[in-house]
PDB file of C-alpha atoms in Angstrom:
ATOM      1  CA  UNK A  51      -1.510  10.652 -11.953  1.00 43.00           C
ATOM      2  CA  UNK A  52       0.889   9.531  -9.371  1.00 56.00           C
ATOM      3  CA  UNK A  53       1.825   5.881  -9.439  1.00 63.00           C
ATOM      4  CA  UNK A  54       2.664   3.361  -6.650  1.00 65.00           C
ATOM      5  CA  UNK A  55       6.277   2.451  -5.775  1.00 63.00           C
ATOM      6  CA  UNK A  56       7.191  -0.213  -8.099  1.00 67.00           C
ATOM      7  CA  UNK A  57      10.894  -0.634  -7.787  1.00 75.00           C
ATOM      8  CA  UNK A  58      12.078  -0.731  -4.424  1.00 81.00           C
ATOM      9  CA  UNK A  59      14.938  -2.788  -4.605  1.00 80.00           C
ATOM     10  CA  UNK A  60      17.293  -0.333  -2.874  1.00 82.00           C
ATOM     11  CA  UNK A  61      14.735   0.326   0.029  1.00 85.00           C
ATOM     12  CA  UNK A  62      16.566  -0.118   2.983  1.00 89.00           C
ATOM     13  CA  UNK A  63      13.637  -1.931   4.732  1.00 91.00           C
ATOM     14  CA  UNK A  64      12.976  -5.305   2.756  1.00 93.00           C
ATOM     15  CA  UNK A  65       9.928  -6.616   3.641  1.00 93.00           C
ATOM     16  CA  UNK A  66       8.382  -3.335   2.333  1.00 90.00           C
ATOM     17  CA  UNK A  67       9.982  -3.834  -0.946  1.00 89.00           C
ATOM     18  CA  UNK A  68       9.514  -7.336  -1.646  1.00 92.00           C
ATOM     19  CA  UNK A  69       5.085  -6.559  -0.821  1.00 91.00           C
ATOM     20  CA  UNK A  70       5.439  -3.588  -2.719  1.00 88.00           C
ATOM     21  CA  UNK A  71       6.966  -6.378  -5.608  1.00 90.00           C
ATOM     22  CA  UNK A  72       4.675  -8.448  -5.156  1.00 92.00           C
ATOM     23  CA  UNK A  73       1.572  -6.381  -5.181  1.00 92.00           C
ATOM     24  CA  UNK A  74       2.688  -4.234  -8.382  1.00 90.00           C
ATOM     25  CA  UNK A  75       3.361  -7.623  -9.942  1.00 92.00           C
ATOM     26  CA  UNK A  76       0.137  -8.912  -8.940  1.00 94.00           C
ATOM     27  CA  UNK A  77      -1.555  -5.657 -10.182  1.00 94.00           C
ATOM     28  CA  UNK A  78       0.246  -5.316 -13.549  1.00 92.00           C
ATOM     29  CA  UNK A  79      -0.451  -8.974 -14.910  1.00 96.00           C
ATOM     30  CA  UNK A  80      -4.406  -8.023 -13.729  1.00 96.00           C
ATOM     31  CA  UNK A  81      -4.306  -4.454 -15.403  1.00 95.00           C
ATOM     32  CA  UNK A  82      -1.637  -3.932 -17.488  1.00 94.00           C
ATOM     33  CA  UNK A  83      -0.324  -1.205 -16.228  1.00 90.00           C
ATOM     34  CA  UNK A  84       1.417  -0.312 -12.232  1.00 87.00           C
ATOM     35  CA  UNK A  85      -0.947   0.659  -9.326  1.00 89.00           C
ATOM     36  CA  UNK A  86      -1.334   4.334  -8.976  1.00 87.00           C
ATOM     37  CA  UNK A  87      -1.817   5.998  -5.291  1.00 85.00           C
ATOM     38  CA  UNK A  88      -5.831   5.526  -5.185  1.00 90.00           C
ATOM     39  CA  UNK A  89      -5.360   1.543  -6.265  1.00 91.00           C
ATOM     40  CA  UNK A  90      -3.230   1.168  -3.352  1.00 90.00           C
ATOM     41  CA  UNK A  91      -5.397   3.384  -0.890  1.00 91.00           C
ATOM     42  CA  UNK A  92      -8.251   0.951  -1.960  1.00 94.00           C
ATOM     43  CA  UNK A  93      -6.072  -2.176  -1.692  1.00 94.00           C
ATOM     44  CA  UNK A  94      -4.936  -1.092   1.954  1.00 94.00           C
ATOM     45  CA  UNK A  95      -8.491  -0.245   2.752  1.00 95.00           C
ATOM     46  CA  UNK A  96     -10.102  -3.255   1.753  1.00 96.00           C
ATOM     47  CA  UNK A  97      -7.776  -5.150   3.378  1.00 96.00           C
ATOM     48  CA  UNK A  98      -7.470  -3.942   6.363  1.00 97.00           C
ATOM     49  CA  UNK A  99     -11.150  -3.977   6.397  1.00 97.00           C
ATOM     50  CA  UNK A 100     -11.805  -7.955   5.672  1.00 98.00           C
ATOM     51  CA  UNK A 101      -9.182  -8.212   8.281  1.00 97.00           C
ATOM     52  CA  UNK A 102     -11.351  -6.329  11.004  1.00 98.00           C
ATOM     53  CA  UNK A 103     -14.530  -8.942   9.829  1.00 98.00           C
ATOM     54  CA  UNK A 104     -12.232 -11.798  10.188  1.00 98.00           C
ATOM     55  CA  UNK A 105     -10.844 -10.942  13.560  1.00 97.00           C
ATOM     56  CA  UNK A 106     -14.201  -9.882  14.706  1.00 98.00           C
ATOM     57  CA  UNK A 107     -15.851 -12.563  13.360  1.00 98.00           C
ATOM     58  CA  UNK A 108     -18.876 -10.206  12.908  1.00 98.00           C
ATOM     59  CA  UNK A 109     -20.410  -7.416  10.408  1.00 98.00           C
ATOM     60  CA  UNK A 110     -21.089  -5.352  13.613  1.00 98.00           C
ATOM     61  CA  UNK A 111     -19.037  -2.267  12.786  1.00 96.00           C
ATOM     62  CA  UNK A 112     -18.095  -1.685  16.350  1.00 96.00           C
ATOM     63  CA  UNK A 113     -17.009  -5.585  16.834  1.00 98.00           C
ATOM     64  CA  UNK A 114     -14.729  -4.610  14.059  1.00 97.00           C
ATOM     65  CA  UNK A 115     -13.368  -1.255  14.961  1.00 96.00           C
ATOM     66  CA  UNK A 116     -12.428  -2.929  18.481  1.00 97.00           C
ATOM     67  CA  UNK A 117     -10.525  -5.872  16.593  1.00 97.00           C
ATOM     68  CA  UNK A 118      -8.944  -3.220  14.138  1.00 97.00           C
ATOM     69  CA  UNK A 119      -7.860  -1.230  17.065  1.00 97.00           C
ATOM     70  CA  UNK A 120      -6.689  -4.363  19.092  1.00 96.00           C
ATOM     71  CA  UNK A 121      -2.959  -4.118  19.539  1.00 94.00           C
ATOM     72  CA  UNK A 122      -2.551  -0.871  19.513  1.00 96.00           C
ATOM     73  CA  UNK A 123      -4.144  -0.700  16.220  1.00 96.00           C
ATOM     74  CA  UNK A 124      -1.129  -2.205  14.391  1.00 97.00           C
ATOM     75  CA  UNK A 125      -0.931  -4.267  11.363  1.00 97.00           C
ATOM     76  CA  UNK A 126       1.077  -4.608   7.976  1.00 95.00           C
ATOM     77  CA  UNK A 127       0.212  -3.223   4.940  1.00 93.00           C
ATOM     78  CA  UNK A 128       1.684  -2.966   1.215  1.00 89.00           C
ATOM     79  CA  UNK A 129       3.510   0.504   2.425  1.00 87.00           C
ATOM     80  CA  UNK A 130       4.889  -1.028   5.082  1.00 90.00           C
ATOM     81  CA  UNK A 131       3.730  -1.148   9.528  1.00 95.00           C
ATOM     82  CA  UNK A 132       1.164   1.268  10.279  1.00 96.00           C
ATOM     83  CA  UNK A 133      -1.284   1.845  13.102  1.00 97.00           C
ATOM     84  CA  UNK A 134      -4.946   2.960  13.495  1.00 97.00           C
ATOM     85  CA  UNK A 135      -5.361   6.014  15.265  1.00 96.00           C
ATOM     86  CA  UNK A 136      -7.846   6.586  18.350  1.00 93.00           C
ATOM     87  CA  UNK A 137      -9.861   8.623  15.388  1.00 95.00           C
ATOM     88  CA  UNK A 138      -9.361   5.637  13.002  1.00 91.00           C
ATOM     89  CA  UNK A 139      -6.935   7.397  10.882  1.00 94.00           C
ATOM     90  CA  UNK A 140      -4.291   4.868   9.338  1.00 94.00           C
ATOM     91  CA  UNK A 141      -0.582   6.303  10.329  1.00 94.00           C
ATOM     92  CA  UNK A 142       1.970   4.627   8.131  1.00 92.00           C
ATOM     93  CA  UNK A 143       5.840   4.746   8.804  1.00 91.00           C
ATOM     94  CA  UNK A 144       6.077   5.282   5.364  1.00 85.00           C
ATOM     95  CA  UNK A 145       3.191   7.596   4.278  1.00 75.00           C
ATOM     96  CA  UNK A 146       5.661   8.615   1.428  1.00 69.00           C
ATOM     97  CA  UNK A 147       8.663   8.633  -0.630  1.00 63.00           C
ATOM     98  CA  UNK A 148      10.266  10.933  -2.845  1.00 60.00           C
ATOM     99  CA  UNK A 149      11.139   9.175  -6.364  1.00 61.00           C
ATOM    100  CA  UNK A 150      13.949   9.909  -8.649  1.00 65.00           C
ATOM    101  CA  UNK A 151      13.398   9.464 -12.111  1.00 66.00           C
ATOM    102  CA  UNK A 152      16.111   8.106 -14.626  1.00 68.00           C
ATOM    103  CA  UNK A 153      18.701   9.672 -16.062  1.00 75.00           C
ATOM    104  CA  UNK A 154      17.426  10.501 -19.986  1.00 77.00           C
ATOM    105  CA  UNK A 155      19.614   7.989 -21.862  1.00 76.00           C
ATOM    106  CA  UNK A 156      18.250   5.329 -19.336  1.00 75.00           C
ATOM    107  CA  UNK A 157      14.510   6.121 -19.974  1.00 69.00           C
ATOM    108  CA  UNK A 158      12.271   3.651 -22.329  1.00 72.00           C
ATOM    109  CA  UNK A 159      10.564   6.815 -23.832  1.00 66.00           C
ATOM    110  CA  UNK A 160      10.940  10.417 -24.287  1.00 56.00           C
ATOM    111  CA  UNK A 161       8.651  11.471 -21.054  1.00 53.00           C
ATOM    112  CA  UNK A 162       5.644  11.193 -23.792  1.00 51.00           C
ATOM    113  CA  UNK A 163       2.901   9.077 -22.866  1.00 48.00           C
TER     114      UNK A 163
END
C-alpha cells in the first residue's frame, strides 16, 4: 500500500507541506494510522466536488462542471495547485514524489509490519 506524504518539512514549496501536515494530522487522530494514496484521491475528489456545488450553487452537474472549470480550472488541493483539464482530468504540479526511506539505525522497526 502506498501511503500519503506525511513529512514534508524539507519541501521546498511550504504551503504544500504545511496542508499535507495538516491533513495527515487530521487523518491520523480520525484513523490511527497516515492517509494512503486512495484516502487522499477521495479527499481531493470530494472536495473539489462540494466546491463545484458551492460555487454553482446548484446540483445541476453542468452548473458545476462550468464553476469547476471557471478560472482556468484552477484550485488548491492537499498536493498542492492543480487544474481541471478541458476532459475534466485533475493535473497537479505535484502528481508525485519520490520518498527516501531512513537510514536503518533511524527506523522505529525492522521494515516488519
Amino acid at each position: 500500500m502506498h501511503y500519503f506524504y506525511y513529512d514534508l518539512s524539507d519541501f521546498e514549496d511550504k504551503e504544500v507541506a504545511k496542508s499535507a501536515k495538516e491533513f495527515t494530522d487530521l487523518y491520523r487522530a480520525k484513523y490511527n494510522k497516515p492517509p494512503d494514496a486512495y484516502a487522499t484521491i477521495a479527499y481531493v475528489a470530494y472536495s473539489e466536488m462540494f466546491r463545484g456545488f458551492e460555487a454553482s450553487g446548484s446540483f445541476d452537474p453542468k452548473k458545476v462542471s462550468a464553476a469547476l472549470m471557471a478560472n482556468n480550472g484552477q484550485f488548491v488541493s492537499v498536493k498542492g495547485p492543480a487544474h481541471w483539464r478541458q476532459d475534466h482530468a485533475a493535473v497537479y504540479k505535484y502528481a508525485a514524489f519520490l520518498v527516501k526511506g531512513k537510514v536503518p539505525q533511524s527506523r522505529k522497526t525492522n521494515g516488519s509490519v
